């Protein structure tokens, strides 16, 4: 008996929604820029899980190729983002995002 | 029946560790919980018969990205003492906002239980089929992503340099 027969697709949608909302909560809840980055990764992973679930239930490989591309973009994003974070730390000696309010209206 | 329990277990582990990422005070603990979350998501991929994605997920996320995070946290010497705190009022507002988002996302699911999806190839997640799709239908995006990596690499090196002229 395979997963597709044992588990309804809605459960995976529900799980992905919960993971995504936890990511949103992390972005709103924390002030440390690194944790906010991690929460963004969490959101990307929730979307990846949903795409994989849809692709498996539909039997179409294209969805999993999209997940592959999202992973590539996430890797590039983390490299540049952490470099920016290190530059910010060098200038303000902190990763608190409340020091970065110069562009705030 | 077994698969159901495995799903419950993996879902519990992923949601629990994701919550711990958000509420942990120590950034290093956050990273370790996030790695746990990624491993449980890799377990979900195996359950969904997407073995290639599970392997790539563990290698890229748990292997590369999280090591990068850990390096940066140790480089900046972040710990519980240096952790900034939001006011209780803002935390409350954040919880309310994300709770409402969850209600909306779950609410849109209502009535979709009876929908039937057409069934395709059950082996879509195996390397052979995935490679066929990737190198036939998505060859151009695949090559463009290599340029993206080059740009990201150059950008990271340029930002990391001490003096930018």
XYZ file of C-alpha atoms in Angstrom:
270
model
C 0.000 0.000 0.000
C 1.559 3.295 -1.047
C 1.440 6.706 0.585
C -0.899 8.051 -2.054
C -3.626 5.582 -1.103
C -2.996 5.763 2.641
C -2.872 9.532 3.148
C -5.259 12.093 1.635
C -3.648 15.008 -0.196
C -5.400 17.433 2.171
C -3.201 16.352 5.054
C -0.104 17.403 3.173
C -1.721 20.724 2.272
C -2.573 21.212 5.954
C 0.955 20.345 7.083
C 2.482 22.733 4.534
C 0.105 25.510 5.622
C 1.111 25.012 9.260
C 4.836 25.051 8.411
C 4.384 28.170 6.268
C 2.513 29.971 9.037
C 5.251 29.068 11.538
C 7.718 30.661 9.102
C 5.582 33.814 8.908
C 5.368 33.839 12.707
C 9.154 33.630 12.904
C 9.596 36.611 10.578
C 7.143 38.722 12.586
C 8.146 37.462 16.051
C 11.942 37.678 16.055
C 14.278 40.629 15.678
C 17.496 38.733 15.034
C 18.148 38.914 11.275
C 19.663 35.401 11.142
C 16.558 33.835 12.694
C 14.419 35.761 10.219
C 16.507 34.232 7.427
C 15.913 30.780 8.885
C 12.179 31.431 8.986
C 12.277 32.360 5.297
C 13.993 29.025 4.639
C 11.196 27.342 6.583
C 8.587 28.996 4.356
C 10.465 27.918 1.218
C 10.504 24.369 2.556
C 6.785 24.393 3.242
C 6.193 25.354 -0.396
C 8.658 22.678 -1.552
C 6.802 20.028 0.421
C 3.487 21.107 -1.077
C 4.874 21.068 -4.635
C 6.337 17.602 -4.096
C 3.062 16.309 -2.662
C 1.067 17.644 -5.615
C 3.603 16.274 -8.095
C 3.559 12.814 -6.497
C -0.217 12.625 -6.285
C -0.558 13.856 -9.867
C 2.246 11.625 -11.153
C 3.959 14.482 -12.993
C 7.721 15.108 -12.621
C 7.507 18.824 -13.479
C 6.546 19.786 -9.912
C 9.648 18.120 -8.513
C 11.808 19.916 -11.065
C 10.372 23.188 -9.723
C 11.379 22.110 -6.220
C 14.871 21.518 -7.568
C 14.981 25.079 -8.928
C 13.626 26.521 -5.669
C 16.467 24.766 -3.827
C 18.976 26.334 -6.235
C 17.502 29.815 -5.710
C 17.448 29.283 -1.926
C 21.134 28.350 -1.927
C 22.040 31.490 -3.903
C 19.812 33.625 -1.674
C 21.441 32.332 1.505
C 24.955 32.992 0.179
C 24.192 36.618 -0.700
C 21.972 37.193 2.341
C 24.544 35.998 4.851
C 27.214 38.116 3.133
C 24.946 41.176 3.529
C 24.359 40.193 7.157
C 28.097 40.089 7.839
C 28.508 43.547 6.312
C 25.648 44.829 8.510
C 27.278 43.284 11.585
C 30.597 44.899 10.682
C 28.919 48.309 10.564
C 26.477 48.136 13.504
C 28.012 45.378 15.692
C 24.609 43.737 15.957
C 22.162 41.618 13.949
C 19.146 43.417 15.412
C 16.958 44.571 12.526
C 15.697 47.574 14.489
C 19.025 49.303 13.845
C 18.181 49.226 10.150
C 15.462 51.862 10.148
C 17.054 54.458 7.852
C 14.755 53.541 4.965
C 11.640 53.533 7.157
C 9.425 56.259 5.731
C -1.730 1.627 8.433
C 2.022 1.809 9.050
C 2.432 4.679 6.595
C -0.176 6.699 8.463
C 1.772 6.443 11.713
C 5.018 7.340 9.961
C 3.273 10.387 8.511
C 1.942 11.402 11.945
C 5.379 11.026 13.482
C 7.180 12.991 10.752
C 4.528 15.714 10.767
C 4.797 16.034 14.543
C 8.606 16.225 14.411
C 8.596 18.832 11.640
C 5.974 21.076 13.264
C 7.558 20.770 16.712
C 11.083 21.551 15.489
C 9.790 24.430 13.333
C 8.109 25.926 16.407
C 11.304 25.480 18.402
C 13.227 27.359 15.688
C 10.965 30.337 16.303
C 10.903 30.265 20.119
C 14.468 29.154 21.004
C 16.522 31.881 22.660
C 19.929 30.595 21.573
C 20.590 30.996 17.802
C 22.718 27.818 17.717
C 19.774 25.820 19.064
C 17.610 27.408 16.355
C 19.979 26.108 13.677
C 20.034 22.609 15.180
C 16.228 22.496 15.370
C 16.029 23.708 11.767
C 18.308 20.832 10.703
C 15.959 18.430 12.519
C 13.022 19.976 10.666
C 14.810 19.555 7.322
C 15.512 15.891 8.037
C 11.863 15.239 8.829
C 10.863 16.994 5.580
C 13.329 14.720 3.767
C 11.454 11.831 5.393
C 8.244 13.211 3.914
C 9.900 13.237 0.486
C 10.830 9.564 0.852
C 7.245 8.848 1.884
C 6.051 10.605 -1.276
C 8.295 8.394 -3.428
C 10.608 11.306 -4.330
C 13.923 9.738 -3.328
C 16.093 11.970 -5.488
C 14.611 15.116 -3.933
C 15.104 13.666 -0.451
C 18.811 13.095 -1.149
C 19.270 16.543 -2.715
C 17.362 18.139 0.163
C 19.597 16.579 2.800
C 22.774 17.436 0.876
C 21.848 21.016 -0.010
C 19.919 22.132 3.078
C 21.261 20.116 5.987
C 24.723 19.817 4.416
C 25.452 23.171 2.818
C 23.006 25.875 3.864
C 22.822 25.039 7.557
C 26.602 24.731 7.839
C 26.784 28.230 6.347
C 24.298 29.478 8.971
C 26.236 27.799 11.762
C 29.503 29.304 10.522
C 28.025 32.813 10.438
C 26.503 32.462 13.927
C 29.806 31.266 15.349
C 31.719 33.949 13.416
C 29.514 36.701 14.841
C 29.595 35.028 18.288
C 25.830 35.271 18.805
C 24.367 33.783 21.972
C 21.438 34.136 24.341
C 22.787 37.335 25.888
C 23.131 39.191 22.587
C 19.644 38.160 21.494
C 17.392 41.214 20.963
C 13.862 41.122 22.370
C 10.639 42.521 21.012
C 8.030 44.011 23.276
C 5.278 41.677 24.484
C 2.711 43.728 22.605
C 4.490 43.180 19.248
C 4.869 39.448 19.958
C 1.158 39.235 20.667
C 0.388 41.064 17.407
C 2.679 38.691 15.479
C 0.924 35.643 16.955
C -2.518 37.053 16.104
C -1.477 37.889 12.533
C -0.014 34.483 11.767
C -2.948 32.767 13.466
C -5.341 34.624 11.182
C -3.249 33.619 8.162
C -3.497 29.974 9.266
C -7.279 30.304 9.610
C -7.514 31.691 6.073
C -5.237 29.020 4.572
C -7.143 26.206 6.284
C -10.481 27.833 5.479
C -9.773 27.761 1.749
C -9.348 23.970 2.042
C -12.971 23.536 3.077
C -14.938 21.549 0.506
C -11.875 20.229 -1.324
C -12.031 16.776 0.330
C -14.237 15.354 -2.395
C -12.076 16.555 -5.293
C -10.481 13.771 -7.322
C -7.145 14.175 -9.038
C -6.322 12.329 -12.253
C -3.685 9.704 -11.555
C -0.510 9.744 -13.634
C 2.783 7.916 -13.485
C 3.397 6.703 -9.891
C 7.172 6.667 -10.407
C 7.417 10.385 -11.232
C 9.917 10.989 -8.423
C 12.522 8.483 -9.558
C 15.761 9.811 -11.009
C 15.092 8.497 -14.511
C 11.794 10.329 -14.989
C 12.987 13.424 -13.168
C 16.119 13.625 -15.324
C 14.065 13.210 -18.476
C 11.852 16.153 -17.504
C 14.744 18.285 -16.286
C 16.930 17.890 -19.360
C 14.157 17.892 -21.970
C 11.489 20.373 -20.882
C 13.509 22.521 -18.475
C 16.950 22.625 -20.106
C 17.065 26.413 -20.513
C 16.045 27.235 -16.904
C 18.610 24.672 -15.741
C 21.387 26.454 -17.639
C 20.162 29.891 -16.513
C 20.334 28.745 -12.879
C 24.080 28.211 -13.348
C 24.390 31.907 -14.240
C 22.383 32.695 -11.099
C 24.904 30.753 -9.040
C 27.819 32.565 -10.668
C 26.215 35.947 -9.919
C 25.483 34.913 -6.313
C 29.072 33.738 -5.852
C 30.531 36.981 -7.249
C 28.106 39.018 -5.124
C 28.955 37.157 -1.927
C 32.696 37.525 -2.494
C 32.336 41.222 -3.312
C 30.215 41.878 -0.202
C 32.591 39.904 1.996
C 35.648 41.925 0.989
C 36.957 44.309 3.638
C 37.112 47.494 1.570
C 34.806 48.199 -1.346
C 36.219 50.912 -3.546
